PDB file of C-alpha atoms in Angstrom:
ATOM      1  CA  GLY A   1      53.362 -45.237  44.466  1.00  0.00           C
ATOM      2  CA  THR A   2      51.961 -42.663  41.928  1.00  0.00           C
ATOM      3  CA  PRO A   3      54.490 -39.879  41.070  1.00  0.00           C
ATOM      4  CA  TYR A   4      53.576 -36.461  42.320  1.00  0.00           C
ATOM      5  CA  ILE A   5      56.130 -34.124  40.833  1.00  0.00           C
ATOM      6  CA  LYS A   6      55.377 -33.834  37.078  1.00  0.00           C
ATOM      7  CA  SER A   7      57.462 -30.703  36.317  1.00  0.00           C
ATOM      8  CA  TYR A   8      59.774 -28.528  38.042  1.00  0.00           C
ATOM      9  CA  ASN A   9      61.800 -25.256  37.579  1.00  0.00           C
ATOM     10  CA  SER A  10      65.370 -26.025  36.595  1.00  0.00           C
ATOM     11  CA  ARG A  11      66.625 -22.414  36.372  1.00  0.00           C
ATOM     12  CA  GLY A  12      70.442 -23.459  35.953  1.00  0.00           C
ATOM     13  CA  GLY A  13      70.163 -26.090  38.581  1.00  0.00           C
ATOM     14  CA  SER A  14      69.075 -29.721  38.378  1.00  0.00           C
ATOM     15  CA  ASP A  15      68.160 -30.231  42.007  1.00  0.00           C
ATOM     16  CA  ILE A  16      65.046 -29.982  43.809  1.00  0.00           C
ATOM     17  CA  HIS A  17      65.165 -28.831  47.409  1.00  0.00           C
ATOM     18  CA  LEU A  18      62.316 -29.933  49.702  1.00  0.00           C
ATOM     19  CA  PHE A  19      61.949 -27.890  52.803  1.00  0.00           C
ATOM     20  CA  LEU A  20      59.976 -29.392  55.613  1.00  0.00           C
ATOM     21  CA  ASP A  21      58.318 -26.551  57.888  1.00  0.00           C
ATOM     22  CA  ARG A  22      58.573 -28.554  61.334  1.00  0.00           C
ATOM     23  CA  ARG A  23      57.050 -25.680  63.352  1.00  0.00           C
ATOM     24  CA  HIS A  24      54.124 -26.936  65.206  1.00  0.00           C
ATOM     25  CA  SER A  25      50.906 -25.805  63.333  1.00  0.00           C
ATOM     26  CA  GLY A  26      48.967 -25.424  66.716  1.00  0.00           C
ATOM     27  CA  ARG A  27      46.154 -27.730  65.601  1.00  0.00           C
ATOM     28  CA  SER A  28      45.670 -31.358  65.960  1.00  0.00           C
ATOM     29  CA  SER A  29      48.724 -33.714  65.422  1.00  0.00           C
ATOM     30  CA  LEU A  30      46.841 -34.954  62.334  1.00  0.00           C
ATOM     31  CA  CYS A  31      47.680 -31.697  60.561  1.00  0.00           C
ATOM     32  CA  ASP A  32      51.328 -32.261  61.340  1.00  0.00           C
ATOM     33  CA  ASP A  33      51.148 -35.736  60.274  1.00  0.00           C
ATOM     34  CA  THR A  34      49.529 -34.672  57.009  1.00  0.00           C
ATOM     35  CA  VAL A  35      52.455 -32.143  56.364  1.00  0.00           C
ATOM     36  CA  LEU A  36      54.922 -35.124  56.958  1.00  0.00           C
ATOM     37  CA  GLU A  37      52.821 -37.345  54.705  1.00  0.00           C
ATOM     38  CA  VAL A  38      52.999 -34.860  51.675  1.00  0.00           C
ATOM     39  CA  PHE A  39      56.694 -34.491  52.398  1.00  0.00           C
ATOM     40  CA  LEU A  40      57.258 -38.262  52.098  1.00  0.00           C
ATOM     41  CA  CYS A  41      55.068 -38.398  49.123  1.00  0.00           C
ATOM     42  CA  MET A  42      57.216 -35.699  47.396  1.00  0.00           C
ATOM     43  CA  ILE A  43      60.343 -37.818  48.254  1.00  0.00           C
ATOM     44  CA  TYR A  44      58.861 -40.954  46.944  1.00  0.00           C
ATOM     45  CA  SER A  45      57.777 -39.235  43.738  1.00  0.00           C
ATOM     46  CA  GLY A  46      61.287 -37.820  43.179  1.00  0.00           C
ATOM     47  CA  ILE A  47      62.778 -41.386  43.611  1.00  0.00           C
ATOM     48  CA  HIS A  48      60.251 -42.858  41.264  1.00  0.00           C
ATOM     49  CA  THR A  49      61.023 -40.310  38.518  1.00  0.00           C
ATOM     50  CA  GLY A  50      64.798 -40.263  39.071  1.00  0.00           C
ATOM     51  CA  GLN A  51      64.763 -36.678  40.174  1.00  0.00           C
ATOM     52  CA  ARG A  52      67.802 -35.669  42.506  1.00  0.00           C
ATOM     53  CA  LEU A  53      66.114 -34.419  45.738  1.00  0.00           C
ATOM     54  CA  ILE A  54      67.824 -32.450  48.662  1.00  0.00           C
ATOM     55  CA  LEU A  55      66.112 -32.421  52.012  1.00  0.00           C
ATOM     56  CA  HIS A  56      65.855 -29.422  54.494  1.00  0.00           C
ATOM     57  CA  GLY A  57      64.162 -29.126  57.763  1.00  0.00           C
ATOM     58  CA  TYR A  58      64.392 -32.785  58.587  1.00  0.00           C
ATOM     59  CA  PRO A  59      66.402 -33.630  61.602  1.00  0.00           C
ATOM     60  CA  GLY A  60      69.497 -35.829  60.903  1.00  0.00           C
ATOM     61  CA  TRP A  61      68.935 -35.577  57.111  1.00  0.00           C
ATOM     62  CA  GLU A  62      69.605 -31.956  56.515  1.00  0.00           C
ATOM     63  CA  ASN A  63      71.049 -31.199  53.068  1.00  0.00           C
ATOM     64  CA  ARG A  64      71.232 -34.904  52.181  1.00  0.00           C
ATOM     65  CA  THR A  65      70.172 -36.249  48.836  1.00  0.00           C
ATOM     66  CA  ILE A  66      67.679 -39.034  48.737  1.00  0.00           C
ATOM     67  CA  GLU A  67      67.968 -41.090  45.510  1.00  0.00           C
ATOM     68  CA  THR A  68      67.316 -44.743  46.398  1.00  0.00           C
ATOM     69  CA  ARG A  69      64.352 -46.661  47.912  1.00  0.00           C
ATOM     70  CA  LYS A  70      66.522 -47.957  50.651  1.00  0.00           C
ATOM     71  CA  GLU A  71      67.341 -44.383  51.557  1.00  0.00           C
ATOM     72  CA  PHE A  72      63.617 -43.568  51.577  1.00  0.00           C
ATOM     73  CA  ASN A  73      62.895 -46.689  53.833  1.00  0.00           C
ATOM     74  CA  ASP A  74      65.513 -45.464  56.263  1.00  0.00           C
ATOM     75  CA  LEU A  75      64.021 -41.855  56.164  1.00  0.00           C
ATOM     76  CA  TYR A  76      60.352 -43.245  56.608  1.00  0.00           C
ATOM     77  CA  LEU A  77      61.343 -45.256  59.618  1.00  0.00           C
ATOM     78  CA  SER A  78      62.879 -42.320  61.184  1.00  0.00           C
ATOM     79  CA  THR A  79      59.444 -40.401  61.042  1.00  0.00           C
ATOM     80  CA  LEU A  80      58.040 -42.651  63.951  1.00  0.00           C
ATOM     81  CA  LEU A  81      59.800 -40.337  66.451  1.00  0.00           C
ATOM     82  CA  MET A  82      59.760 -37.023  64.818  1.00  0.00           C
ATOM     83  CA  GLU A  83      58.481 -34.097  66.618  1.00  0.00           C
ATOM     84  CA  PHE A  84      57.249 -30.898  65.162  1.00  0.00           C
ATOM     85  CA  ASP A  85      59.077 -28.680  67.316  1.00  0.00           C
ATOM     86  CA  ALA A  86      61.425 -26.358  65.135  1.00  0.00           C
ATOM     87  CA  LEU A  87      61.714 -22.838  66.220  1.00  0.00           C
ATOM     88  CA  ASP A  88      63.657 -21.285  63.348  1.00  0.00           C
ATOM     89  CA  LEU A  89      63.656 -21.470  59.496  1.00  0.00           C
ATOM     90  CA  GLY A  90      67.324 -20.636  59.140  1.00  0.00           C
ATOM     91  CA  GLU A  91      68.163 -23.762  57.035  1.00  0.00           C
ATOM     92  CA  ILE A  92      66.073 -22.225  54.200  1.00  0.00           C
ATOM     93  CA  ARG A  93      68.662 -19.477  53.612  1.00  0.00           C
ATOM     94  CA  ASP A  94      71.173 -22.013  52.584  1.00  0.00           C
ATOM     95  CA  ILE A  95      69.391 -23.350  49.542  1.00  0.00           C
ATOM     96  CA  PRO A  96      70.830 -22.022  46.392  1.00  0.00           C
ATOM     97  CA  PRO A  97      68.538 -19.577  44.449  1.00  0.00           C
ATOM     98  CA  GLN A  98      69.164 -21.398  41.142  1.00  0.00           C
ATOM     99  CA  ASP A  99      67.887 -24.646  42.261  1.00  0.00           C
ATOM    100  CA  GLY A 100      64.010 -25.522  42.629  1.00  0.00           C
ATOM    101  CA  LEU A 101      62.433 -25.191  45.990  1.00  0.00           C
ATOM    102  CA  TYR A 102      59.250 -26.987  47.179  1.00  0.00           C
ATOM    103  CA  ILE A 103      58.166 -25.921  50.719  1.00  0.00           C
ATOM    104  CA  VAL A 104      55.710 -28.038  52.742  1.00  0.00           C
ATOM    105  CA  THR A 105      54.118 -26.285  55.732  1.00  0.00           C
ATOM    106  CA  GLY A 106      51.165 -26.281  58.035  1.00  0.00           C
ATOM    107  CA  LEU A 107      51.250 -22.777  58.849  1.00  0.00           C
ATOM    108  CA  PRO A 108      49.804 -19.754  56.974  1.00  0.00           C
ATOM    109  CA  ASP A 109      52.855 -17.334  57.449  1.00  0.00           C
ATOM    110  CA  TYR A 110      53.948 -17.489  53.883  1.00  0.00           C
ATOM    111  CA  LYS A 111      55.416 -14.087  54.019  1.00  0.00           C
ATOM    112  CA  LEU A 112      57.824 -15.235  56.734  1.00  0.00           C
ATOM    113  CA  LEU A 113      58.906 -18.222  54.521  1.00  0.00           C
ATOM    114  CA  ASP A 114      59.454 -15.805  51.642  1.00  0.00           C
ATOM    115  CA  GLU A 115      61.530 -13.548  53.651  1.00  0.00           C
ATOM    116  CA  HIS A 116      63.947 -16.236  54.954  1.00  0.00           C
ATOM    117  CA  TYR A 117      64.357 -17.331  51.359  1.00  0.00           C
ATOM    118  CA  ARG A 118      65.602 -14.058  49.910  1.00  0.00           C
ATOM    119  CA  GLY A 119      67.905 -15.516  47.374  1.00  0.00           C
ATOM    120  CA  GLY A 120      65.356 -16.906  45.012  1.00  0.00           C
ATOM    121  CA  SER A 121      61.639 -17.631  44.708  1.00  0.00           C
ATOM    122  CA  ILE A 122      59.712 -20.333  45.935  1.00  0.00           C
ATOM    123  CA  ASP A 123      58.695 -22.691  43.090  1.00  0.00           C
ATOM    124  CA  HIS A 124      55.872 -24.569  44.822  1.00  0.00           C
ATOM    125  CA  LEU A 125      54.297 -24.060  48.185  1.00  0.00           C
ATOM    126  CA  ILE A 126      52.218 -27.117  49.545  1.00  0.00           C
ATOM    127  CA  THR A 127      50.093 -25.933  52.462  1.00  0.00           C
ATOM    128  CA  VAL A 128      47.977 -27.891  54.668  1.00  0.00           C
ATOM    129  CA  THR A 129      44.921 -26.047  55.803  1.00  0.00           C
ATOM    130  CA  GLN A 130      43.262 -28.856  57.553  1.00  0.00           C
ATOM    131  CA  GLY A 131      41.455 -28.112  60.837  1.00  0.00           C
ATOM    132  CA  ARG A 132      41.347 -24.209  60.289  1.00  0.00           C
ATOM    133  CA  PRO A 133      37.988 -22.417  61.041  1.00  0.00           C
ATOM    134  CA  ALA A 134      36.046 -21.041  58.263  1.00  0.00           C
ATOM    135  CA  ASP A 135      36.979 -17.365  58.934  1.00  0.00           C
ATOM    136  CA  GLU A 136      40.650 -18.287  59.144  1.00  0.00           C
ATOM    137  CA  LEU A 137      40.419 -20.275  55.881  1.00  0.00           C
ATOM    138  CA  LEU A 138      39.160 -17.149  54.172  1.00  0.00           C
ATOM    139  CA  ARG A 139      42.183 -15.140  55.230  1.00  0.00           C
ATOM    140  CA  ILE A 140      44.413 -17.894  54.292  1.00  0.00           C
ATOM    141  CA  ARG A 141      42.908 -18.397  50.891  1.00  0.00           C
ATOM    142  CA  THR A 142      43.188 -14.704  50.245  1.00  0.00           C
ATOM    143  CA  LEU A 143      46.994 -14.949  50.989  1.00  0.00           C
ATOM    144  CA  ILE A 144      47.243 -17.970  48.852  1.00  0.00           C
ATOM    145  CA  MET A 145      45.434 -15.944  45.883  1.00  0.00           C
ATOM    146  CA  ASN A 146      48.172 -13.114  46.432  1.00  0.00           C
ATOM    147  CA  LEU A 147      50.932 -15.444  46.188  1.00  0.00           C
ATOM    148  CA  ARG A 148      49.434 -17.038  42.950  1.00  0.00           C
ATOM    149  CA  LEU A 149      49.227 -13.476  41.439  1.00  0.00           C
ATOM    150  CA  TYR A 150      52.891 -13.049  42.064  1.00  0.00           C
ATOM    151  CA  GLY A 151      53.782 -16.267  40.261  1.00  0.00           C
ATOM    152  CA  THR A 152      54.137 -18.893  43.216  1.00  0.00           C
ATOM    153  CA  ASP A 153      52.514 -22.178  42.462  1.00  0.00           C
ATOM    154  CA  VAL A 154      50.448 -23.160  45.626  1.00  0.00           C
ATOM    155  CA  THR A 155      48.871 -26.388  46.357  1.00  0.00           C
ATOM    156  CA  GLU A 156      46.372 -26.265  49.256  1.00  0.00           C
ATOM    157  CA  LEU A 157      45.477 -29.433  51.026  1.00  0.00           C
ATOM    158  CA  PRO A 158      42.433 -28.996  53.283  1.00  0.00           C
ATOM    159  CA  SER A 159      42.106 -32.600  54.431  1.00  0.00           C
ATOM    160  CA  SER A 160      44.308 -35.585  55.021  1.00  0.00           C
ATOM    161  CA  GLY A 161      42.001 -37.900  53.358  1.00  0.00           C
ATOM    162  CA  THR A 162      42.323 -36.131  49.972  1.00  0.00           C
ATOM    163  CA  VAL A 163      46.288 -35.842  49.880  1.00  0.00           C
ATOM    164  CA  ARG A 164      46.631 -38.187  46.855  1.00  0.00           C
ATOM    165  CA  ASP A 165      43.816 -36.547  44.903  1.00  0.00           C
ATOM    166  CA  ASP A 166      44.786 -32.962  45.663  1.00  0.00           C
ATOM    167  CA  MET A 167      48.280 -33.439  45.078  1.00  0.00           C
ATOM    168  CA  LEU A 168      47.521 -35.045  41.562  1.00  0.00           C
ATOM    169  CA  CYS A 169      45.043 -32.399  40.702  1.00  0.00           C
ATOM    170  CA  GLN A 170      47.275 -29.506  41.502  1.00  0.00           C
ATOM    171  CA  LEU A 171      50.735 -30.728  40.452  1.00  0.00           C
ATOM    172  CA  TYR A 172      49.552 -32.428  37.242  1.00  0.00           C
ATOM    173  CA  SER A 173      47.426 -29.371  36.025  1.00  0.00           C
TER     174      SER A 173
END
């Protein structure tokens, strides 16, 4: 396991909150699988580096801290039956604004995510753009550029085959 979280914002809190956006992407299930894969990579990285992670958006694991390999293995096994069927982002409102927030999503409605998280700012947005047509990718990348201009770190993952390399390049730069 290669660690993916190199640095994080600790504006007074020592926790990193990971939010899994489980709304269906409307594309192939491979895109949703990639979103889940990235989420699991982030958790594994946190365990590897000793970082305290609190999960959000993951059914049955909401607001739970994952700190051990056994907890990770239990979580991993529960992904076999996971559905991307969330209808609401309400849980994101409960994340303390002083703690770091990473969001993993397959949808390009970043403004909606930001509006739901009014208490602070998103430290890092990881977005899976896999399977989007070229004209839509152009629009999405414009949104990503605007987020970056306003200080949000964004990692775009255009393909499931490059998750490891893209995460290392983006998060370690």
